[in-house]
Tab-separated table of C-alpha atoms in Angstrom:
chain	number	residue	atom	x	y	z
X	47	MET	CA	-18.942	15.589	-9.495
X	48	ASN	CA	-18.520	11.799	-11.375
X	49	GLU	CA	-17.258	13.691	-14.865
X	50	PHE	CA	-15.109	16.079	-12.693
X	51	PHE	CA	-13.309	13.197	-10.519
X	52	SER	CA	-13.137	10.929	-13.986
X	53	ALA	CA	-11.526	13.677	-15.817
X	54	LEU	CA	-9.229	14.216	-12.993
X	55	ASP	CA	-8.253	10.719	-12.897
X	56	SER	CA	-7.584	10.592	-16.450
X	57	PHE	CA	-5.248	13.560	-16.529
X	58	VAL	CA	-3.425	12.562	-13.156
X	59	TRP	CA	-3.047	8.869	-14.879
X	60	SER	CA	-2.365	9.877	-17.809
X	61	PRO	CA	0.688	8.621	-19.864
X	62	LEU	CA	2.626	12.097	-19.395
X	63	LEU	CA	2.062	12.844	-16.325
X	64	LEU	CA	1.942	9.733	-13.380
X	65	ILE	CA	3.209	6.620	-15.058
X	66	PRO	CA	6.425	7.784	-16.505
X	67	LEU	CA	7.103	9.431	-13.004
X	68	LEU	CA	6.100	6.198	-11.077
X	69	LEU	CA	8.215	4.147	-13.232
X	70	GLY	CA	10.865	6.463	-13.557
X	71	THR	CA	11.308	7.068	-9.752
X	72	GLY	CA	10.902	3.396	-9.234
X	73	LEU	CA	13.733	2.422	-11.519
X	74	TRP	CA	16.177	5.379	-10.956
X	75	LEU	CA	16.364	4.404	-7.420
X	76	THR	CA	16.355	0.854	-8.781
X	77	ILE	CA	19.723	1.882	-10.369
X	78	ARG	CA	21.157	4.079	-8.076
X	79	LEU	CA	20.704	1.425	-5.277
X	80	GLY	CA	21.987	-1.127	-6.853
X	81	GLY	CA	18.623	-3.328	-7.183
X	82	VAL	CA	18.411	-3.402	-3.416
X	83	GLN	CA	15.137	-4.813	-3.839
X	84	LEU	CA	16.051	-8.086	-5.325
X	85	ARG	CA	20.035	-8.359	-3.545
X	86	MET	CA	18.510	-7.813	0.074
X	87	LEU	CA	15.135	-9.178	-0.031
X	88	GLY	CA	16.290	-11.987	2.055
X	89	PRO	CA	17.637	-10.434	4.947
X	90	SER	CA	14.944	-7.657	4.886
X	91	LEU	CA	12.350	-10.609	5.176
X	92	ARG	CA	14.439	-12.257	7.833
X	93	LEU	CA	14.498	-9.364	9.758
X	94	GLY	CA	10.565	-8.226	9.569
X	95	LEU	CA	9.165	-11.517	9.866
X	96	ILE	CA	11.518	-13.550	11.671
X	97	ASP	CA	13.135	-10.845	14.219
X	98	ARG	CA	10.616	-8.621	14.199
X	99	LYS	CA	12.256	-6.274	16.004
X	100	ASP	CA	15.217	-4.334	16.886
X	101	ASP	CA	15.774	-4.149	20.463
X	102	GLY	CA	17.273	-0.368	21.738
X	103	GLY	CA	16.525	1.635	18.821
X	104	GLU	CA	13.748	4.599	19.489
X	105	GLY	CA	10.111	4.093	17.946
X	106	ASP	CA	6.234	3.398	19.566
X	107	ILE	CA	6.217	-0.113	17.789
X	108	SER	CA	8.036	-3.277	16.538
X	109	GLN	CA	9.031	-3.404	13.156
X	110	TYR	CA	7.178	-6.352	12.382
X	111	GLN	CA	3.979	-4.106	13.746
X	112	ALA	CA	5.205	-1.209	11.587
X	113	LEU	CA	5.310	-3.646	8.470
X	114	ALA	CA	2.029	-4.910	9.437
X	115	THR	CA	0.273	-1.878	9.964
X	116	ALA	CA	1.386	-0.755	5.930
X	117	LEU	CA	0.319	-4.325	5.405
X	118	ALA	CA	-3.063	-3.460	6.680
X	119	ALA	CA	-3.277	-0.562	4.925
X	120	THR	CA	-2.395	-1.318	1.558
X	121	VAL	CA	-3.967	-5.744	1.404
X	122	GLY	CA	-7.149	-4.219	0.839
X	123	VAL	CA	-9.983	-3.898	-1.403
X	124	GLY	CA	-7.448	-3.271	-4.702
X	125	ASN	CA	-5.753	-6.610	-4.170
X	126	ILE	CA	-9.014	-8.165	-5.217
X	127	VAL	CA	-11.498	-5.539	-6.895
X	128	GLY	CA	-9.037	-3.538	-8.199
X	129	VAL	CA	-7.307	-6.535	-9.615
X	130	ALA	CA	-10.288	-7.536	-11.260
X	131	THR	CA	-10.928	-4.145	-12.474
X	132	ALA	CA	-7.487	-3.524	-14.207
X	133	ILE	CA	-7.764	-6.912	-15.914
X	134	GLY	CA	-11.215	-6.523	-17.021
X	135	ILE	CA	-10.441	-2.699	-18.274
X	136	GLY	CA	-7.166	-3.273	-19.454
X	137	GLY	CA	-6.610	-7.298	-20.264
X	138	PRO	CA	-4.699	-9.792	-18.634
X	139	GLY	CA	-1.156	-7.653	-19.518
X	140	ALA	CA	-2.472	-5.172	-16.937
X	141	LEU	CA	-1.478	-7.922	-14.430
X	142	PHE	CA	2.639	-7.626	-15.747
X	143	TRP	CA	2.338	-3.787	-15.534
X	144	MET	CA	1.021	-4.228	-11.506
X	145	TRP	CA	4.224	-6.574	-11.366
X	146	VAL	CA	6.709	-4.137	-12.990
X	147	THR	CA	4.702	-1.478	-10.579
X	148	GLY	CA	5.399	-3.340	-7.526
X	149	LEU	CA	9.081	-4.675	-8.435
X	150	VAL	CA	10.455	-0.857	-9.175
X	151	GLY	CA	7.933	0.239	-6.014
X	152	MET	CA	10.068	-1.689	-3.840
X	153	ALA	CA	13.010	0.933	-4.467
X	154	SER	CA	10.266	3.787	-3.877
X	155	LYS	CA	8.751	2.183	-0.863
X	156	TYR	CA	12.833	1.458	0.789
X	157	GLY	CA	13.448	5.337	-0.273
X	158	GLU	CA	10.423	6.769	1.350
X	159	ALA	CA	10.356	4.657	4.387
X	160	PHE	CA	14.211	5.459	4.900
X	161	LEU	CA	14.021	8.814	4.462
X	162	GLY	CA	10.343	8.514	7.350
X	163	VAL	CA	12.908	7.172	9.523
X	164	LYS	CA	15.859	9.537	9.297
X	165	PHE	CA	13.811	13.040	9.012
X	166	ARG	CA	11.260	11.938	11.813
X	167	THR	CA	10.319	13.798	15.041
X	168	THR	CA	8.638	13.795	18.091
X	169	ASP	CA	4.983	15.115	18.808
X	170	ALA	CA	3.702	16.458	21.449
X	171	ALA	CA	2.368	13.150	23.167
X	172	GLY	CA	5.899	11.647	22.968
X	173	GLU	CA	5.061	10.029	19.526
X	174	GLN	CA	7.390	9.632	16.734
X	175	SER	CA	5.755	11.311	13.429
X	176	GLY	CA	7.150	10.993	10.367
X	177	GLY	CA	6.421	10.979	6.316
X	178	PRO	CA	6.809	13.031	3.559
X	179	GLN	CA	5.024	15.971	5.132
X	180	TYR	CA	8.213	16.397	7.245
X	181	TYR	CA	11.282	14.997	5.274
X	182	LEU	CA	9.895	16.747	2.121
X	183	LYS	CA	10.291	20.035	3.953
X	184	LYS	CA	12.973	19.063	6.574
X	185	ALA	CA	15.421	17.681	3.473
X	186	ILE	CA	14.743	19.946	0.924
X	187	PRO	CA	15.256	22.976	3.097
X	188	ASN	CA	13.966	25.879	0.672
X	189	THR	CA	10.329	26.968	-0.153
X	190	PHE	CA	10.191	24.143	-2.784
X	191	GLY	CA	9.961	21.592	-0.272
X	192	LYS	CA	7.525	23.067	2.467
X	193	VAL	CA	5.293	23.376	-0.724
X	194	LEU	CA	5.864	19.744	-1.564
X	195	ALA	CA	5.467	18.968	1.706
X	196	TYR	CA	2.464	20.462	2.601
X	197	THR	CA	1.022	19.745	-0.938
X	198	PHE	CA	1.614	15.868	0.159
X	199	ALA	CA	-0.181	16.431	3.717
X	200	ILE	CA	-3.113	18.005	2.250
X	201	PHE	CA	-3.812	15.202	-0.610
X	202	ALA	CA	-2.969	12.501	1.983
X	203	ALA	CA	-5.620	13.737	4.808
X	204	ILE	CA	-8.222	14.067	2.111
X	205	ALA	CA	-7.053	10.808	0.043
X	206	ALA	CA	-7.534	8.987	3.322
X	207	PHE	CA	-11.341	9.401	3.094
X	208	GLY	CA	-11.054	7.435	-0.552
X	209	ILE	CA	-8.523	4.896	-0.621
X	210	GLY	CA	-8.923	4.152	3.432
X	211	ASN	CA	-12.788	4.502	3.694
X	212	LEU	CA	-15.331	5.221	1.344
X	213	THR	CA	-13.700	2.328	-1.301
X	214	GLN	CA	-13.399	0.102	1.888
X	215	GLY	CA	-17.133	0.448	3.269
X	216	ASN	CA	-18.875	0.418	0.099
X	217	ALA	CA	-17.293	-2.447	-0.786
X	218	VAL	CA	-17.640	-4.832	2.607
X	219	ALA	CA	-21.496	-3.485	2.709
X	220	THR	CA	-22.606	-4.165	-1.120
X	221	ASN	CA	-21.026	-7.366	-0.664
X	222	LEU	CA	-22.518	-8.700	2.644
X	223	GLU	CA	-25.909	-7.792	1.631
X	224	ASN	CA	-25.326	-9.141	-2.069
X	225	SER	CA	-23.662	-12.550	-0.003
X	226	PHE	CA	-25.801	-12.937	2.968
X	227	GLY	CA	-28.445	-10.436	3.084
X	228	LEU	CA	-26.786	-8.068	5.684
X	229	PRO	CA	-28.670	-4.567	5.846
X	230	VAL	CA	-25.950	-1.802	4.981
X	231	GLN	CA	-27.126	-0.109	7.602
X	232	ALA	CA	-26.414	-3.034	9.904
X	233	THR	CA	-22.770	-3.385	8.070
X	234	GLY	CA	-22.474	0.361	8.714
X	235	ALA	CA	-22.947	0.412	12.466
X	236	ILE	CA	-21.074	-2.755	13.116
X	237	MET	CA	-17.367	-1.070	11.412
X	238	PHE	CA	-18.508	2.154	12.982
X	239	ILE	CA	-18.123	0.791	16.509
X	240	LEU	CA	-15.154	-1.653	15.346
X	241	VAL	CA	-13.156	1.016	14.035
X	242	GLY	CA	-14.043	3.295	16.322
X	243	ALA	CA	-12.610	1.170	19.066
X	244	VAL	CA	-9.762	0.409	17.571
X	245	LEU	CA	-8.939	3.907	16.994
X	246	ILE	CA	-9.228	4.816	20.368
X	247	GLY	CA	-5.686	3.811	21.424
X	248	GLY	CA	-3.494	5.095	18.596
X	249	ILE	CA	-0.641	3.522	16.288
X	250	LYS	CA	0.112	1.334	19.339
X	251	SER	CA	-3.806	-0.374	19.523
X	252	ILE	CA	-3.504	-0.324	15.319
X	253	GLY	CA	0.041	-2.125	15.557
X	254	ARG	CA	-1.195	-4.657	18.186
X	255	PHE	CA	-4.212	-5.365	16.107
X	256	THR	CA	-2.606	-5.837	12.715
X	257	ALA	CA	0.149	-7.439	14.239
X	258	ALA	CA	-1.991	-10.153	15.101
X	259	PHE	CA	-4.899	-10.290	12.326
X	260	VAL	CA	-3.201	-9.381	8.915
X	261	PRO	CA	-0.476	-12.890	8.871
X	262	MET	CA	-4.018	-14.965	9.414
X	263	MET	CA	-6.190	-13.043	6.723
X	264	ILE	CA	-3.070	-13.592	3.899
X	265	ILE	CA	-2.740	-16.465	4.422
X	266	LEU	CA	-6.321	-17.543	4.599
X	267	TYR	CA	-6.623	-16.150	0.855
X	268	ILE	CA	-3.256	-17.287	-0.587
X	269	ALA	CA	-4.206	-20.867	0.664
X	270	ALA	CA	-7.678	-20.779	-0.898
X	271	ALA	CA	-5.948	-19.163	-4.271
X	272	ILE	CA	-3.723	-22.273	-4.439
X	273	TRP	CA	-6.752	-24.220	-3.988
X	274	VAL	CA	-7.965	-23.098	-7.430
X	275	LEU	CA	-4.465	-23.077	-9.091
X	276	VAL	CA	-4.008	-26.718	-8.129
X	277	ALA	CA	-7.658	-27.406	-9.305
X	278	ASN	CA	-6.215	-25.596	-12.758
X	279	VAL	CA	-2.806	-26.276	-12.930
X	280	ALA	CA	-3.165	-27.063	-16.946
X	281	ASP	CA	-4.105	-23.697	-17.123
X	282	ILE	CA	-1.349	-22.167	-15.817
X	283	PRO	CA	1.127	-22.006	-18.320
X	284	ALA	CA	-1.067	-20.736	-20.801
X	285	ALA	CA	-2.088	-18.033	-18.452
X	286	LEU	CA	1.499	-16.799	-17.634
X	287	ALA	CA	2.305	-16.248	-22.062
X	288	LEU	CA	-1.363	-14.752	-22.350
X	289	ILE	CA	0.000	-12.035	-19.525
X	290	PHE	CA	3.520	-11.410	-21.272
X	291	THR	CA	2.280	-11.037	-24.363
X	292	ASP	CA	-1.130	-9.256	-23.587
X	293	ALA	CA	1.421	-6.711	-21.873
X	294	PHE	CA	2.733	-5.801	-25.259
X	295	THR	CA	-0.059	-6.431	-27.686
X	296	GLY	CA	-3.077	-5.259	-25.605
X	297	THR	CA	-6.578	-6.939	-25.931
X	298	SER	CA	-10.044	-6.102	-24.826
X	299	ALA	CA	-12.384	-8.126	-21.970
X	300	VAL	CA	-15.880	-9.197	-23.037
X	301	GLY	CA	-18.819	-8.810	-21.381
X	302	GLY	CA	-19.965	-5.204	-19.705
X	303	PHE	CA	-16.052	-4.388	-20.029
X	304	ALA	CA	-14.653	-1.817	-22.477
X	305	GLY	CA	-11.309	-3.317	-24.019
X	306	ALA	CA	-8.221	-1.112	-25.054
X	307	GLY	CA	-4.790	-2.116	-26.106
X	308	ILE	CA	-1.041	-1.299	-24.851
X	309	ILE	CA	-1.868	1.832	-23.667
X	310	LEU	CA	-4.710	1.312	-21.163
X	311	ALA	CA	-3.047	-2.236	-20.147
X	312	ILE	CA	0.013	-0.091	-18.767
X	313	GLN	CA	-2.380	2.889	-17.661
X	314	MET	CA	-4.788	0.301	-15.477
X	315	GLY	CA	-1.696	-1.686	-14.446
X	316	VAL	CA	0.307	1.224	-13.236
X	317	ALA	CA	-2.455	2.381	-11.067
X	318	ARG	CA	-3.924	-0.673	-9.616
X	319	GLY	CA	-1.511	-1.418	-8.639
X	320	LEU	CA	-0.152	1.896	-6.719
X	321	PHE	CA	-3.703	1.716	-5.546
X	322	SER	CA	-2.945	-1.725	-4.173
X	323	ASN	CA	0.969	-1.262	-2.883
X	324	GLU	CA	1.058	2.285	-2.536
X	325	SER	CA	4.795	2.342	-3.272
X	326	GLY	CA	5.925	5.929	-4.148
X	327	MET	CA	2.668	7.584	-2.472
X	328	GLY	CA	4.751	8.223	0.693
X	329	SER	CA	2.184	6.425	2.659
X	330	GLY	CA	4.151	3.911	3.747
X	331	ALA	CA	6.748	6.166	5.259
X	332	ILE	CA	4.270	7.388	7.814
X	333	ALA	CA	3.891	3.739	9.672
X	334	ALA	CA	7.427	2.982	9.072
X	335	ALA	CA	8.499	6.574	11.188
X	336	ALA	CA	6.864	5.083	14.123
X	337	ALA	CA	8.779	1.722	14.316
X	338	THR	CA	11.635	1.330	16.804
X	339	THR	CA	14.643	0.548	14.984
X	340	THR	CA	18.598	1.039	15.245
X	341	HIS	CA	18.988	2.794	11.849
X	342	PRO	CA	16.969	4.226	8.872
X	343	VAL	CA	17.925	1.643	6.660
X	344	ARG	CA	17.112	-1.178	8.425
X	345	GLN	CA	13.460	0.009	8.642
X	346	GLY	CA	13.620	1.069	4.772
X	347	LEU	CA	14.586	-2.623	3.792
X	348	VAL	CA	11.605	-3.942	6.783
X	349	SER	CA	8.823	-1.537	4.850
X	350	MET	CA	10.198	-2.551	1.318
X	351	THR	CA	8.929	-6.414	2.086
X	352	GLN	CA	5.737	-4.711	2.135
X	353	THR	CA	5.351	-4.316	-1.562
X	354	PHE	CA	6.607	-7.819	-2.344
X	355	ILE	CA	3.862	-9.297	-0.200
X	356	ASP	CA	1.186	-7.235	-1.392
X	357	THR	CA	1.754	-6.986	-5.408
X	358	LEU	CA	4.092	-9.747	-6.304
X	359	ILE	CA	2.616	-12.001	-3.750
X	360	VAL	CA	-1.158	-11.482	-3.102
X	361	VAL	CA	-2.344	-9.495	-6.461
X	362	SER	CA	-0.759	-12.212	-8.151
X	363	PHE	CA	-2.723	-14.587	-7.182
X	364	THR	CA	-5.502	-12.970	-7.269
X	365	GLY	CA	-4.583	-12.554	-10.945
X	366	LEU	CA	-3.964	-15.809	-11.598
X	367	VAL	CA	-7.041	-17.114	-10.420
X	368	ILE	CA	-8.878	-14.911	-12.038
X	369	ILE	CA	-6.893	-15.743	-15.393
X	370	THR	CA	-6.484	-19.483	-15.524
X	371	THR	CA	-10.315	-19.893	-14.204
X	372	GLY	CA	-11.339	-17.862	-17.212
X	373	ALA	CA	-13.541	-15.425	-15.321
X	374	TRP	CA	-11.936	-12.444	-17.292
X	375	GLU	CA	-13.420	-13.229	-20.565
X	376	GLU	CA	-17.315	-13.441	-18.819
X	377	GLY	CA	-16.840	-9.734	-18.087
X	378	GLY	CA	-19.556	-8.404	-15.926
X	379	GLU	CA	-21.026	-5.004	-14.029
X	380	ASP	CA	-19.387	-5.750	-10.701
X	381	PRO	CA	-15.625	-6.506	-10.777
X	382	GLY	CA	-15.907	-8.132	-7.562
X	383	SER	CA	-18.535	-10.543	-8.677
X	384	MET	CA	-15.341	-11.425	-11.558
X	385	THR	CA	-13.054	-12.334	-8.706
X	386	ALA	CA	-15.768	-14.353	-6.502
X	387	ARG	CA	-16.522	-16.647	-10.118
X	388	ALA	CA	-13.000	-17.336	-10.360
X	389	PHE	CA	-12.800	-18.784	-7.464
X	390	SER	CA	-15.889	-20.228	-7.419
X	391	GLU	CA	-14.683	-22.439	-10.111
X	392	GLY	CA	-11.834	-24.027	-7.851
X	393	LEU	CA	-14.055	-24.389	-5.160
X	394	PRO	CA	-17.026	-26.477	-3.405
X	395	GLY	CA	-20.476	-25.118	-3.344
X	396	THR	CA	-20.678	-21.608	-2.484
X	397	ILE	CA	-17.259	-21.542	-0.536
X	398	GLY	CA	-15.653	-19.423	-3.532
X	399	GLY	CA	-18.026	-16.642	-3.422
X	400	ASP	CA	-18.600	-16.861	0.637
X	401	LEU	CA	-14.500	-16.412	0.721
X	402	VAL	CA	-13.940	-13.557	-1.799
X	403	THR	CA	-16.819	-11.530	0.528
X	404	LEU	CA	-15.228	-12.246	3.963
X	405	SER	CA	-11.778	-11.633	2.458
X	406	ILE	CA	-13.160	-8.148	0.991
X	407	VAL	CA	-14.284	-7.934	4.534
X	408	PHE	CA	-11.214	-8.720	6.705
X	409	PHE	CA	-9.185	-6.835	3.948
X	410	ALA	CA	-11.303	-3.941	3.874
X	411	PHE	CA	-11.620	-3.354	7.719
X	412	SER	CA	-7.737	-3.786	8.197
X	413	THR	CA	-7.179	-1.080	5.544
X	414	MET	CA	-9.509	1.233	7.171
X	415	LEU	CA	-7.084	0.923	10.237
X	416	GLY	CA	-3.854	1.772	8.372
X	417	TRP	CA	-5.343	4.634	6.697
X	418	SER	CA	-7.292	6.326	9.749
X	419	TYR	CA	-3.766	6.559	11.127
X	420	TYR	CA	-2.027	7.814	8.065
X	421	GLY	CA	-4.579	10.584	7.457
X	422	GLU	CA	-4.393	11.645	10.950
X	423	ARG	CA	-0.493	12.191	11.150
X	424	ALA	CA	-0.662	14.266	7.608
X	425	PHE	CA	-3.804	16.229	9.016
X	426	GLU	CA	-1.642	16.536	12.209
X	427	SER	CA	1.434	18.112	10.314
X	428	LEU	CA	-0.860	21.150	9.283
X	429	VAL	CA	-3.235	21.938	12.591
X	430	GLY	CA	-0.779	19.880	15.253
X	431	ARG	CA	-1.604	17.551	17.415
X	432	MET	CA	-4.916	18.402	18.635
X	433	GLY	CA	-6.343	17.634	15.591
X	434	THR	CA	-6.264	14.050	15.757
X	435	VAL	CA	-9.023	13.012	17.971
X	436	PRO	CA	-11.193	15.361	16.065
X	437	TYR	CA	-9.759	13.357	12.663
X	438	ARG	CA	-10.435	10.091	14.221
X	439	PHE	CA	-14.049	10.591	14.797
X	440	VAL	CA	-14.686	12.409	11.587
X	441	PHE	CA	-12.887	9.106	10.165
X	442	THR	CA	-14.883	6.853	12.124
X	443	CYS	CA	-18.330	8.306	11.088
X	444	VAL	CA	-17.450	8.808	7.442
X	445	VAL	CA	-16.809	4.531	7.574
X	446	TYR	CA	-20.610	4.542	8.612
X	447	LEU	CA	-21.161	6.965	5.417
X	448	GLY	CA	-19.366	4.776	3.043
X	449	ALA	CA	-21.551	1.591	3.678
X	450	VAL	CA	-24.484	3.310	3.695
X	451	THR	CA	-24.201	5.376	0.741
X	452	GLU	CA	-24.268	5.000	-3.237
X	453	LEU	CA	-20.964	5.899	-4.193
X	454	GLU	CA	-20.982	6.146	-7.887
X	455	THR	CA	-17.625	8.594	-8.441
X	456	VAL	CA	-15.687	6.988	-5.164
X	457	TRP	CA	-13.305	5.083	-6.898
X	458	ALA	CA	-12.702	7.903	-9.826
X	459	PHE	CA	-12.084	10.051	-6.310
X	460	ALA	CA	-9.700	7.817	-4.942
X	461	SER	CA	-7.316	7.049	-7.586
X	462	ALA	CA	-7.054	10.943	-8.747
X	463	LEU	CA	-6.310	11.927	-4.706
X	464	ASN	CA	-3.695	8.760	-4.990
X	465	GLY	CA	-1.842	9.926	-8.049
X	466	LEU	CA	-2.114	13.819	-6.354
X	467	MET	CA	-0.221	12.922	-3.091
X	468	ALA	CA	1.891	11.024	-5.240
X	469	LEU	CA	3.376	13.463	-7.413
X	470	PRO	CA	5.046	15.598	-4.208
X	471	ASN	CA	6.600	12.786	-2.782
X	472	LEU	CA	7.729	11.329	-6.116
X	473	ILE	CA	9.476	14.629	-6.859
X	474	GLY	CA	11.317	14.550	-3.499
X	475	LEU	CA	12.439	10.932	-3.838
X	476	VAL	CA	14.065	12.134	-7.262
X	477	ILE	CA	15.486	14.942	-5.211
X	478	LEU	CA	16.796	12.989	-2.780
X	479	SER	CA	17.896	9.692	-4.422
X	480	GLY	CA	21.725	10.850	-3.893
X	481	LEU	CA	21.165	11.116	-0.559
X	482	ILE	CA	19.395	7.889	-0.181
X	483	ALA	CA	21.880	6.164	-2.128
X	484	ARG	CA	24.948	7.053	-0.225
X	485	GLU	CA	23.284	6.630	2.961
X	486	THR	CA	22.138	3.301	1.940
X	487	LYS	CA	25.880	2.145	0.349
X	488	ALA	CA	27.749	3.313	3.788
X	489	TYR	CA	25.163	1.476	5.892
X	490	LEU	CA	25.093	-1.533	4.114
X	491	ASP	CA	28.807	-1.816	3.787
X	492	PHE	CA	29.392	-1.887	7.370
X	493	ASP	CA	25.976	-4.266	8.445
X	494	PRO	CA	25.045	-6.529	4.851
X	495	GLN	CA	23.164	-8.947	6.623
X	496	LEU	CA	21.268	-6.508	8.768
X	497	ARG	CA	22.411	-8.608	11.986
X	498	ALA	CA	24.341	-5.653	13.840
X	499	SER	CA	23.417	-5.062	17.017
X	500	ALA	CA	22.225	-1.910	18.977
X	501	LYS	CA	25.212	-0.947	20.531
X	502	GLU	CA	27.019	-1.925	16.806
X	503	VAL	CA	25.511	0.294	14.794
X	504	ALA	CA	25.926	3.393	17.241
X	505	GLU	CA	29.293	2.486	17.546
X	506	TRP	CA	29.371	2.805	14.098
X	507	GLU	CA	28.037	5.898	13.518
X	508	ARG	CA	30.290	7.727	16.447
X	509	HIS	CA	32.923	6.598	14.294
X	510	ARG	CA	31.383	7.190	11.272
X	511	VAL	CA	30.541	11.019	12.430
X	512	SER	CA	33.960	11.249	14.017
C-alpha cells in the first residue's frame, strides 16, 4: 500500500502533470482577471472580516462563517507539519514555491468560489449545496462536464478521509502522547465525541463553531511565531535571502532528510502549498456555496482571502521560524519535531514544544470539521440527501481509527488524493475562465469597492438582464 500510494503520489505531482496545471491555471486566471487577488485584496478582507455578512442574500451561513469554515479546513496540520516536511525535503526554497502557489492560488480560489455560488442548488433539506460536483456539469453541459463532476465528487468524498481526517487525527494523538503522555486511545475517544457533537448540527453548527474558534486559534499561533522571530530578528534578512536563492538553485537538508535540487524544491513547495491552502482543489467552493451573499463575485472575493491568510500569513510565519532558528538544518525523523524545536528556540522553557502540540490539536480539530462537510456534500451529490447522516457517522468513527492506528501510508494517500480531486476542477476552471472573467468584470465595474446593498445589486441585475 505504501509503495502504491507513494508511486501514485509521485506520478500525480510530477513536473509533467499537476504542478504545471496547478500553477498554469492560477497564472491564467490571474491574467484573465487582471490580478484580482492583488487589486481587490483590501475590499475583500474588509467585506469578509469587518462587514462579515451580506444582508438580504440567500444562503445558510454568513460570509464570515463560510470563510471561517474554509479556514478551519485549511489551517491544519499542513501549516505546521506540512511546512516542515516541505522545507526538510526540498530545502528553504520550498517556502518560496509555497508562496507562489498561494499567490496564484488566490485567483483559482476566487474562480472556484464564484462558480460554487453561481451554480449552487437547494437540496432536499432546503440547504444550499454547491461545488465542483455541481458547477462542472451545469456550466459544461455535456458528457465531459458530467465526467469531470462525478470524478471530482468520488475523489473528494474519499480524500476527506485522508487530508481531513486520518492525517489530522494521527498527528493529534501522536503529539499528545509524545508531549503529555496521553494514551492514543483516550485522544481518539475524546475526538470522536467532540467531532460527532459538532457534526450533528450540520453546516450551521460547523459555521457557528468555526466562526468563534478559528480566529482565536490563528491569532495565538501567529503571536507565538512573532515572539520567536523578534528573538531572532537579526537572522531574518539572511533567511529571506536563503529562501529566494534556494528556490532557484536547490539545496539539501541534513540529518534524516533526503536533499534535492530545484525540481524537488518546486515539487514539495507546490504539493505542500496545495495541501495547506487547497486552492484549485475545489473544496473551498463547497463552503462558499453555503454562504449568504448577494452576488457570486462578492463571495468569491471573500473566499479568496482564505488562501491569503492560510499561506501568505500562517505558512510564512511557520517557515520563517523554522529557517531563522536553524531548525531545518538539524533534520530529524519527525517533521513535527522540527517545528517544535524551532519554536522552543525563542520561547522560554518547554512552552515552544507544548505550543506546537496544542496548535496541532486545535488546527487538526478544526480541519476535521471543515472536511467532514466537504466530503459529505461530495457524497450527497452521488447518492442523494440520504447519504449525509451515514457519511457523518463513518467520518466520526474514522477519527478514532486515525488516532489509534499507525498510518505509514497516510501522507502519500492524502497527497495523492488531493491531486486527483484537483485535476478535474483545474480542467474545469480553465474551460470556464472566460465566463468567470466576464462576470467578474461586469460586477466590479458596477461595485468596485464591494459596498452595494442587496437592493442595489438586485436592481443592477434586473437592468443588466433587460
